[in-house]
Coordinates of C-alpha atoms in Angstrom, one line a residue:
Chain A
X1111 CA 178.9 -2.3 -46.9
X1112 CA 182.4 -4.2 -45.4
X1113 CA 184.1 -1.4 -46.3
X1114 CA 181.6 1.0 -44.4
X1115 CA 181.8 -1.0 -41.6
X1116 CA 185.8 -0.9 -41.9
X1117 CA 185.8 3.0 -41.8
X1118 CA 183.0 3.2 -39.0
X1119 CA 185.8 1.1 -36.8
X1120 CA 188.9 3.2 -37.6
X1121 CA 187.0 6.2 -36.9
X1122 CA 185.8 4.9 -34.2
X1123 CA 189.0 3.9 -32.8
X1124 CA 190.6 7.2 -33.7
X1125 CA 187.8 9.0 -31.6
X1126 CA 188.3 6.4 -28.7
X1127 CA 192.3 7.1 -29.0
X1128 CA 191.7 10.9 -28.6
X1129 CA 189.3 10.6 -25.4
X1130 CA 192.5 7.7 -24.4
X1131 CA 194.8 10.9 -25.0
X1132 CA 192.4 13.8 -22.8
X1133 CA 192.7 11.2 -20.0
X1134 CA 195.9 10.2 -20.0
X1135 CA 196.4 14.3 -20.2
X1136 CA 193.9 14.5 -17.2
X1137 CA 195.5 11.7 -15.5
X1138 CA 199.0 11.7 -15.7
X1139 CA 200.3 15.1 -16.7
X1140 CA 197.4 17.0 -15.0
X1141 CA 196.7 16.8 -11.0
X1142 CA 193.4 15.6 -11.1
X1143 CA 194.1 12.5 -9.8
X1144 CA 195.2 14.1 -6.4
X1145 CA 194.1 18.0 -6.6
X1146 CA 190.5 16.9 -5.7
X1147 CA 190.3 16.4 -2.3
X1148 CA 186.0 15.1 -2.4
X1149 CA 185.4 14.4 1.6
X1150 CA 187.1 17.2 2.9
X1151 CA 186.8 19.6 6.0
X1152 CA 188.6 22.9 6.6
X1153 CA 190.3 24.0 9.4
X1154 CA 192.0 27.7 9.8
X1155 CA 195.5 28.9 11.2
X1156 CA 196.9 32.1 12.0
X1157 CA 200.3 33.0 10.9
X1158 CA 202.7 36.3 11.8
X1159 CA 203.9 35.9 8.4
X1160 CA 203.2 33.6 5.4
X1161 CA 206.2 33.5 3.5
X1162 CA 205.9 32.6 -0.2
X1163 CA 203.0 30.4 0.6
X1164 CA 200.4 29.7 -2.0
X1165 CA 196.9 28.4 -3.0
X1166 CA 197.4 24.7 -3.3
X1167 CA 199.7 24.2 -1.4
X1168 CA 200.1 20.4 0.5
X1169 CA 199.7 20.5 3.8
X1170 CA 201.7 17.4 5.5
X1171 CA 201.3 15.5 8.8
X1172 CA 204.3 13.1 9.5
X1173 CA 205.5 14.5 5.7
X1174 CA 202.4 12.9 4.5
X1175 CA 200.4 15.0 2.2
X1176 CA 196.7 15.5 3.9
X1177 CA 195.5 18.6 2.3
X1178 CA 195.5 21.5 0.7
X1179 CA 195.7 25.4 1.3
X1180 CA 192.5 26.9 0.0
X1181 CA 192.6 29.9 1.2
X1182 CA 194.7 32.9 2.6
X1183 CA 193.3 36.3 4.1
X1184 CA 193.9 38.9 5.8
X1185 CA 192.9 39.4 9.7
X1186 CA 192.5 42.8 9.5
X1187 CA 192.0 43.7 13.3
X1188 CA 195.3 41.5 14.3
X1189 CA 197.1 42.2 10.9
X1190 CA 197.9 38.3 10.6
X1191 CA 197.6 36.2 8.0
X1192 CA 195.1 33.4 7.9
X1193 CA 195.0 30.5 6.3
X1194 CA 192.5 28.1 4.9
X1195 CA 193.2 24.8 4.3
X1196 CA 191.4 21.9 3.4
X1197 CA 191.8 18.5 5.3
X1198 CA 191.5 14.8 3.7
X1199 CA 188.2 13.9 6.5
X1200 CA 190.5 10.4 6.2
X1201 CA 192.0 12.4 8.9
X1202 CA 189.5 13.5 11.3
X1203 CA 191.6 12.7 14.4
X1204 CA 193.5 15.4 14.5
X1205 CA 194.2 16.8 18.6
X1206 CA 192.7 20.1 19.6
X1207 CA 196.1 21.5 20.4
X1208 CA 197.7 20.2 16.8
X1209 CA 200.6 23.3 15.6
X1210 CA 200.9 24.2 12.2
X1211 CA 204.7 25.6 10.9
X1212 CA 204.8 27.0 7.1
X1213 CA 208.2 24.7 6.5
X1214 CA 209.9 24.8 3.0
X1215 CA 210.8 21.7 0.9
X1216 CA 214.7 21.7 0.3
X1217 CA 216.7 24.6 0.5
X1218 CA 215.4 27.2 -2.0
X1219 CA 211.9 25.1 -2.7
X1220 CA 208.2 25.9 -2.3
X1221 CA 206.6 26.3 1.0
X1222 CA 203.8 23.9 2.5
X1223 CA 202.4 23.4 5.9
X1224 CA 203.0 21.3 8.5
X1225 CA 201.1 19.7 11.0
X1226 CA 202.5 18.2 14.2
X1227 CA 199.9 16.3 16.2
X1228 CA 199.4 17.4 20.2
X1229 CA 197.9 15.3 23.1
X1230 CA 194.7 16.5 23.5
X1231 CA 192.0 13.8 23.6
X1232 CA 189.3 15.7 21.6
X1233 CA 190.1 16.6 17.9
X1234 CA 189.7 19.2 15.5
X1235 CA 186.7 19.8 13.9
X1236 CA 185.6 21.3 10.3
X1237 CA 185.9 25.6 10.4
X1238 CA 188.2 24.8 13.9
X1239 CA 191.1 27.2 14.2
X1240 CA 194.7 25.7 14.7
X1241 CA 195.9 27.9 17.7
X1242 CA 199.8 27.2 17.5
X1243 CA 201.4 28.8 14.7
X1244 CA 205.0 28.4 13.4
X1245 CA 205.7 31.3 10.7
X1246 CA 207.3 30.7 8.0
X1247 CA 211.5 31.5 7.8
X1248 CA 212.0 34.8 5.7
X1249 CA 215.7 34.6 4.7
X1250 CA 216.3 38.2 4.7
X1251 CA 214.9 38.5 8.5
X1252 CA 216.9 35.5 9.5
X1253 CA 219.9 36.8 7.8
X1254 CA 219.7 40.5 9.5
X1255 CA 219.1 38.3 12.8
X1256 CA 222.5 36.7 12.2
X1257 CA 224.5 39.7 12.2
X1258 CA 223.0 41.5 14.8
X1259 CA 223.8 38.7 17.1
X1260 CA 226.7 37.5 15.4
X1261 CA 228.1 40.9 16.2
X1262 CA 226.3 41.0 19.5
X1263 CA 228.2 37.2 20.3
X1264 CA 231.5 39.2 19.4
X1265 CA 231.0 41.6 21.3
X1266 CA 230.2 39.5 24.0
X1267 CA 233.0 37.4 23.8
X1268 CA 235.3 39.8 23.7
X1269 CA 233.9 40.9 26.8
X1270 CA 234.3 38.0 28.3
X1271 CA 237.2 37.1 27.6
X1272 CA 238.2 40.4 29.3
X1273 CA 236.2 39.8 32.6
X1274 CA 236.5 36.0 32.6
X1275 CA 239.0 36.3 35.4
X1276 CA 236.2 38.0 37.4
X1277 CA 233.6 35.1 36.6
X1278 CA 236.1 32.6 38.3
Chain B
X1433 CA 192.7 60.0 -58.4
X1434 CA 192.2 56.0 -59.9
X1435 CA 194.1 54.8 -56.7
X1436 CA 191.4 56.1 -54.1
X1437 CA 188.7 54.8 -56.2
X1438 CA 191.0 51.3 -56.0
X1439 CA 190.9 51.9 -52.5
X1440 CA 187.3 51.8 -51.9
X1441 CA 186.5 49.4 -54.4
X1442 CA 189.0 47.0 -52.2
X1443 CA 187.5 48.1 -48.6
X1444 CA 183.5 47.5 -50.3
X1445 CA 184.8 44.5 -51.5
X1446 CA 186.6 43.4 -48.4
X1447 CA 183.8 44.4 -46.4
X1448 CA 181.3 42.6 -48.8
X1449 CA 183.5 39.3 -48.2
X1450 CA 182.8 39.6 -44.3
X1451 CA 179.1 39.9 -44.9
X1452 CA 179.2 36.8 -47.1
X1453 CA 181.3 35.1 -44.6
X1454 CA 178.5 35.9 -42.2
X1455 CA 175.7 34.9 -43.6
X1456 CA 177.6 31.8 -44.7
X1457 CA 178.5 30.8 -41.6
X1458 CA 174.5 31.5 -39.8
X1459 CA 173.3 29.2 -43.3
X1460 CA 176.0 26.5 -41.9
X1461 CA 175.4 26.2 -38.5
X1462 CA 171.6 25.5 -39.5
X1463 CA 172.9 22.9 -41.7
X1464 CA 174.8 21.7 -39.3
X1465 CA 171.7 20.5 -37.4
X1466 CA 170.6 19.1 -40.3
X1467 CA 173.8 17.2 -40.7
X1468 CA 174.0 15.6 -37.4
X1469 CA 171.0 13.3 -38.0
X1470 CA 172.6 11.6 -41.1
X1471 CA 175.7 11.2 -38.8
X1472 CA 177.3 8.3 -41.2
X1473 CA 178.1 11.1 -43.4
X1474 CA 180.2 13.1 -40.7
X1475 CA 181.4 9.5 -40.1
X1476 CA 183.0 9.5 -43.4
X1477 CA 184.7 13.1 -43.5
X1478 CA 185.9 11.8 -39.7
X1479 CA 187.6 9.2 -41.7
X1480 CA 189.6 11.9 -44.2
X1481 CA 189.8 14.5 -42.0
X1482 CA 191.0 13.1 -38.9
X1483 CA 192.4 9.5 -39.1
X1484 CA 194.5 10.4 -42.3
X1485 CA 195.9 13.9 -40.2
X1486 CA 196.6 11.3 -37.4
X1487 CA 199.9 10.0 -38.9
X1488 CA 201.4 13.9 -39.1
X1489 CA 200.5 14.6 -36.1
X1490 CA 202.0 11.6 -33.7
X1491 CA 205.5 12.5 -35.9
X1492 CA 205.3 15.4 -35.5
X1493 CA 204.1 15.0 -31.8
X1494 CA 207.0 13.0 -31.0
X1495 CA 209.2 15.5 -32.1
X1496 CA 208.4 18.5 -30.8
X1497 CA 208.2 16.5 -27.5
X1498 CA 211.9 15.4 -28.1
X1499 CA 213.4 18.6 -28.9
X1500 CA 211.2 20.0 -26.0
X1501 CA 213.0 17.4 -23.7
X1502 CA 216.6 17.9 -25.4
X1503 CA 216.4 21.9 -25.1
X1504 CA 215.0 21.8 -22.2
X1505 CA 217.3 20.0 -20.5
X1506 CA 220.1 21.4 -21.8
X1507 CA 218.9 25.1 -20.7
X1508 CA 217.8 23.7 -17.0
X1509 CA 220.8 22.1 -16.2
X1510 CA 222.9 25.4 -16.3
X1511 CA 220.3 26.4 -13.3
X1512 CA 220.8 23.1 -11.5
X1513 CA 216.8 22.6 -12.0
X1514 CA 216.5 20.1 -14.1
X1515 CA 214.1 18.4 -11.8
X1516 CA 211.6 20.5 -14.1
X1517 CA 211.9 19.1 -17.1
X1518 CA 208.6 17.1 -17.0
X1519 CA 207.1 20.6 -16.1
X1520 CA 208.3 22.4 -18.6
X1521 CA 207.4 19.8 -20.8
X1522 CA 204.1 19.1 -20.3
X1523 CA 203.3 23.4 -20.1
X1524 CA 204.7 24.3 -23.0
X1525 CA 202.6 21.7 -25.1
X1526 CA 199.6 21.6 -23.3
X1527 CA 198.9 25.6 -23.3
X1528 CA 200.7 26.6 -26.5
X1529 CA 202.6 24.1 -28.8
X1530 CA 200.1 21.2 -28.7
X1531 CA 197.2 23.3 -29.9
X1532 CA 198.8 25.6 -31.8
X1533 CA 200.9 23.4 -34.4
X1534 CA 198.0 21.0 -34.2
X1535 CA 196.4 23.4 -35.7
X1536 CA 198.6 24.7 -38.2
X1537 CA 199.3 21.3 -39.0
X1538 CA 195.6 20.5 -39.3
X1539 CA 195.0 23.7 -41.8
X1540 CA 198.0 22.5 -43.9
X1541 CA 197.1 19.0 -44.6
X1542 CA 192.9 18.9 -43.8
X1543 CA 192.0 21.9 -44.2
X1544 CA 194.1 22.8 -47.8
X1545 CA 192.1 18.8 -49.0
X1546 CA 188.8 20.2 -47.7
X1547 CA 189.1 23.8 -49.9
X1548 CA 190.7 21.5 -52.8
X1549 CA 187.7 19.2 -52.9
X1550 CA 184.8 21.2 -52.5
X1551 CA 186.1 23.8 -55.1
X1552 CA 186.7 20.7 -57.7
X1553 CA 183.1 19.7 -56.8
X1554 CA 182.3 23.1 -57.4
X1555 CA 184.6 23.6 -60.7
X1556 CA 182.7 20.4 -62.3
X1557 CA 179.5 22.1 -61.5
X1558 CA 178.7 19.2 -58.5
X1559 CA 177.0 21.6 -56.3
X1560 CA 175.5 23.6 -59.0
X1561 CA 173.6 19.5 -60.2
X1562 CA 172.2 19.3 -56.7
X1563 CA 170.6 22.8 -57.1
X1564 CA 169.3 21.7 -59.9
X1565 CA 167.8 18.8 -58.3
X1566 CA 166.2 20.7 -55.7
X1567 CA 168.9 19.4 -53.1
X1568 CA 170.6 21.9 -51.1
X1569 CA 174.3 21.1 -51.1
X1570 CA 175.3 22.6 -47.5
X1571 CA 173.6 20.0 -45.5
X1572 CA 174.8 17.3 -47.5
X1573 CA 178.7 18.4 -48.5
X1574 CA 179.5 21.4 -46.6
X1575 CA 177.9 21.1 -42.8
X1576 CA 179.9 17.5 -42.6
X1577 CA 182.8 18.2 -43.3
X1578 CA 182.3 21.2 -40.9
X1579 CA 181.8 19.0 -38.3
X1580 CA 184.3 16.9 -38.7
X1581 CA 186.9 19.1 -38.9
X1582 CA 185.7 21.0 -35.4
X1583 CA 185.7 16.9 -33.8
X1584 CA 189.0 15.5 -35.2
X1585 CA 191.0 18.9 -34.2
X1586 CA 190.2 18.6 -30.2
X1587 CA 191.4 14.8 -30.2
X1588 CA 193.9 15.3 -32.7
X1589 CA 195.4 18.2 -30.6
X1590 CA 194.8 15.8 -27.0
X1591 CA 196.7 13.0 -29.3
X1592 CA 199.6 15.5 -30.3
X1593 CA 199.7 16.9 -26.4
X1594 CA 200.3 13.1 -25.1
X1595 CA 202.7 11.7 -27.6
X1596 CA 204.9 14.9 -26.8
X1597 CA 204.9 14.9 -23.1
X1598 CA 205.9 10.8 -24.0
X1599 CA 208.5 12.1 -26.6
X1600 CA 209.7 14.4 -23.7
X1601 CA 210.1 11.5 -21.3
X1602 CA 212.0 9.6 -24.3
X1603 CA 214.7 12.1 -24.0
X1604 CA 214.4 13.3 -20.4
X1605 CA 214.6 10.2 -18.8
X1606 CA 215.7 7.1 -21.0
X1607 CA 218.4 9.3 -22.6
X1608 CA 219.9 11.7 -20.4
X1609 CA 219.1 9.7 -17.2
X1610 CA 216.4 11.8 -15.7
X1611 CA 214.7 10.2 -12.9
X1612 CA 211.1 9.3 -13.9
X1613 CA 209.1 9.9 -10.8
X1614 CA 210.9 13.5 -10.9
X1615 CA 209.7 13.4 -14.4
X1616 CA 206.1 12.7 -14.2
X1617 CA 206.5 14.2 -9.9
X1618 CA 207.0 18.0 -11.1
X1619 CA 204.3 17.8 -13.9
X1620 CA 201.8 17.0 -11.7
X1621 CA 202.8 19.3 -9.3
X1622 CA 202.5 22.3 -11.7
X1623 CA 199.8 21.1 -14.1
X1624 CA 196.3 22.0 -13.0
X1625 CA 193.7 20.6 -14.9
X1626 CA 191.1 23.2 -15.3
X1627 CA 193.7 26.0 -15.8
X1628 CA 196.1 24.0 -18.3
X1629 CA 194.5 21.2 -20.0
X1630 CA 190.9 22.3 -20.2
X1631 CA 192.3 25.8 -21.7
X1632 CA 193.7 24.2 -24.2
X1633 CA 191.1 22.0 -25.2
X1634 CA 189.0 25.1 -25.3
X1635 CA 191.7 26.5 -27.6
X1636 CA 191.9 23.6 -29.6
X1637 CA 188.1 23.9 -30.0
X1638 CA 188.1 27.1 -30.9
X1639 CA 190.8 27.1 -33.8
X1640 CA 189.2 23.8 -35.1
X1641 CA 186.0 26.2 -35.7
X1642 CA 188.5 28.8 -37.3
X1643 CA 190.5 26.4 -39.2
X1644 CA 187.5 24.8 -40.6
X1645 CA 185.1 27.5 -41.1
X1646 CA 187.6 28.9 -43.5
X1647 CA 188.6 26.0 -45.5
X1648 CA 184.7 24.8 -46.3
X1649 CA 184.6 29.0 -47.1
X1650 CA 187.4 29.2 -49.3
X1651 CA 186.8 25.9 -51.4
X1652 CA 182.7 27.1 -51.7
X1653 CA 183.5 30.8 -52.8
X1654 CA 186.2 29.3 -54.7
X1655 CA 186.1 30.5 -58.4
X1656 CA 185.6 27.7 -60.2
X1657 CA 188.2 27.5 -62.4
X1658 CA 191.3 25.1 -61.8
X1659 CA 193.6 28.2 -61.0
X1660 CA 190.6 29.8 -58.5
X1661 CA 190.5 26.2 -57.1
X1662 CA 194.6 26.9 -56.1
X1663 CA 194.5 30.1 -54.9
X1664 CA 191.3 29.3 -52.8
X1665 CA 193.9 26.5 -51.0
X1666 CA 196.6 28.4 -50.9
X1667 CA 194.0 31.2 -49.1
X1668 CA 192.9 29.0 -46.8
X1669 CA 196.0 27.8 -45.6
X1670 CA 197.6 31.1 -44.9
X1671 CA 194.6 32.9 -43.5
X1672 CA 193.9 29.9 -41.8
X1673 CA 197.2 29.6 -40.1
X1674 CA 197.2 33.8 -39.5
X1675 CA 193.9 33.5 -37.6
X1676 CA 195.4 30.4 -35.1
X1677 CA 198.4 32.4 -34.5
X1678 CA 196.8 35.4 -34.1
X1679 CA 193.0 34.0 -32.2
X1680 CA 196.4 32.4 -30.0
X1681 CA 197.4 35.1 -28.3
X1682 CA 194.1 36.7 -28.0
X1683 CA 192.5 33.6 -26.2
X1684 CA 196.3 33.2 -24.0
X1685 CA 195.8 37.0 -23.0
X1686 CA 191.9 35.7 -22.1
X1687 CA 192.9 32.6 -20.2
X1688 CA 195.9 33.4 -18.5
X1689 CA 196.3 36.9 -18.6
X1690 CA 194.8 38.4 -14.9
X1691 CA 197.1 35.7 -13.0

């Protein structure tokens, strides 16, 4: 019978150490300790252009992570892209004229969005639409930008240079 | 003309062998119930089954977590990345290497004892007494050992998952100077719970059945003779280690396939 009792406790123990294992899994490696957010409410913001934006990603007041994205779509009348995202209700005191800019973390990292609080006394309330957009920076469209105007500024200094003795 | 005639005689036979397998399986998972009111007997194959696998599997664990860490941070560091380490990590064993050589691991060393014993029992004509006594033997011998084998390999493979994401840290961080919170930062970052973890308990689940089913299969079909008792082991741990690498990529397709 000790002896019984003596293998009941190691299994036991070896069953307790697996669940330890699932929730140190759950816990630790997994995001379930911060993917969930329970009180939540959603607001909505139109963008031009997402960028490589995805589903889960933070969204950040004062670099603070509030939320998540939830959701993108397509506004098909307007061709814009809007997005979902669900807000910690921790923060419910966000102003009516809050903007949201899809900003990248570090040079070549993922994308997230960023709030920047207005001054509007009245806040922003669950299925409320975020009406000042920032899209996000597409490097190729940024890079073609810089060499049109780079040349353009060449050109342009050139000219001047040549009239400058009109301007004065 | 004799080979053709081999030919079907191999495909009835073969065919014949599923069949058994199937009604096998239906007359276990009646048993089963039976089994899990006399639970002090699962209790005991818990014991063999899972607490004495334990050992192999935190060294092994460890390891595979260490050379995860060391290769992996060897292969980042020519990208400048190694910031995901802890990612890499933690992805690898939690969808593929934690289940999968827990399982291969749990066929070698459970799975060849459970053929080996219940084809001795059946060799010394133990099965064949409790016939004779009116007691039927799948309840009793077969369903708990069953049972344990489909409990211990879900913990065993949650066991093997954590001690190799620690192993990876070992290396990552206290050896080759890794920050930590950039360690454990980027795991959680990429590791979604549902997606990851569950999946791979579900796979672990799933090849503990497999794994299992075909050792309590091979040791009761055994022939009992002491040479029918080592091939049945050696079956069971080849087939049983084809099936996890092959029911592996079917349930990966499954899981992660449409993203």
């Amino acid at each position: 019978m000790q002896q019984k009792r003596g293998i009941d406790l190691i299994v036991g123990l070896f069953v307790l150490g697996g669940i330890a294992a699932l929730v140190f899994l759950a816990l630790r490696v997994g995001n379930l300790s911060t993917a969930s957010v329970d009180n939540a409410y959603r607001l909505y913001a139109e963008f031009d252009n997402i960028g490589g934006l995805k589903l889960k990603a933070p969204v950040t007041l004062a670099g603070v992570n509030i939320g998540r994205v939830t959701d993108v779509k397509i506004e098909k009348a307007f061709y814009t892209a809007v997005v979902e995202m669900s807000i910690d209700s921790k923060y419910d005191n966000l102003p009516e004229d809050t903007s949201a800019a899809i900003l990248t973390a570090g040079l070549l990292g993922s994308q997230y969005v960023g709030l920047e609080p207005g001054a509007e006394e009245s806040y922003l309330a669950d299925g409320d639409k975020i009406e000042i957009t920032q899209s996000s920076l597409v490097l190729e469209n940024l890079i073609s930008t810089f060499i049109t105007s780079g040349a353009g500024q060449g050109a342009a200094a050139q000219s001047g240079s040549e009239s400058s003795g009109d301007d004065f | 003309m004799n080979w053709i005639a081999d030919l079907g005689a191999k495909t009835l036979q073969y065919v014949a062998g599923l069949g058994r397998a199937g009604r096998f399986f239906a007359a276990l998972t009646g048993a089963c119930l039976i089994a899990l009111s006399r639970f002090s007997l699962v209790v005991k194959q818990l014991y063999s089954v899972g607490v004495l696998t334990l050992l192999i599997i935190l060294v092994s664990g460890l390891f595979v977590g260490m050379v995860l860490g060391l290769q992996g941070y060897y292969t980042l560091v020519s990208f400048g990345a190694e910031s995901s380490l802890g990612l890499v990590v933690a992805l690898s064993l939690t969808r593929e290497l934690g289940p999968v050589l827990s399982a291969l691991l749990f066929a070698g060393r459970a799975g060849s004892a459970l053929t080996a014993e219940i084809g001795l029992m059946k060799a010394t004509q133990q099965l064949d007494a409790m016939e004779m006594m009116a007691t039927d033997p799948l309840p009793i011998v077969i369903a708990p050992r069953f049972l344990a084998g489909f409990i211990a390999l879900p913990l065993l493979t949650a066991i093997f998952t954590s001690i190799g994401v620690i192993g990876g840290y070992l290396i990552g961080v206290q050896q080759l100077g890794l920050d930590s919170g950039v360690y454990w930062a980027a795991m959680q970052e990429g590791v979604d719970f549902y997606d990851d973890i569950i999946n791979g308990v579900i796979k672990s689940l799933v090849f503990g059945l497999v794994v299992t089913f075909i050792a309590v299969y091979q040791g009761y079909f055994a022939t009992p003779t002491s040479e029918g008792v080592s091939r049945a082991t050696t079956r069971t741990v080849v087939n049983a280690s084809l099936s996890v690498l092959g029911l592996d990529y079917v349930l990966t397709a499954l899981m992660f396939g449409e993203i």
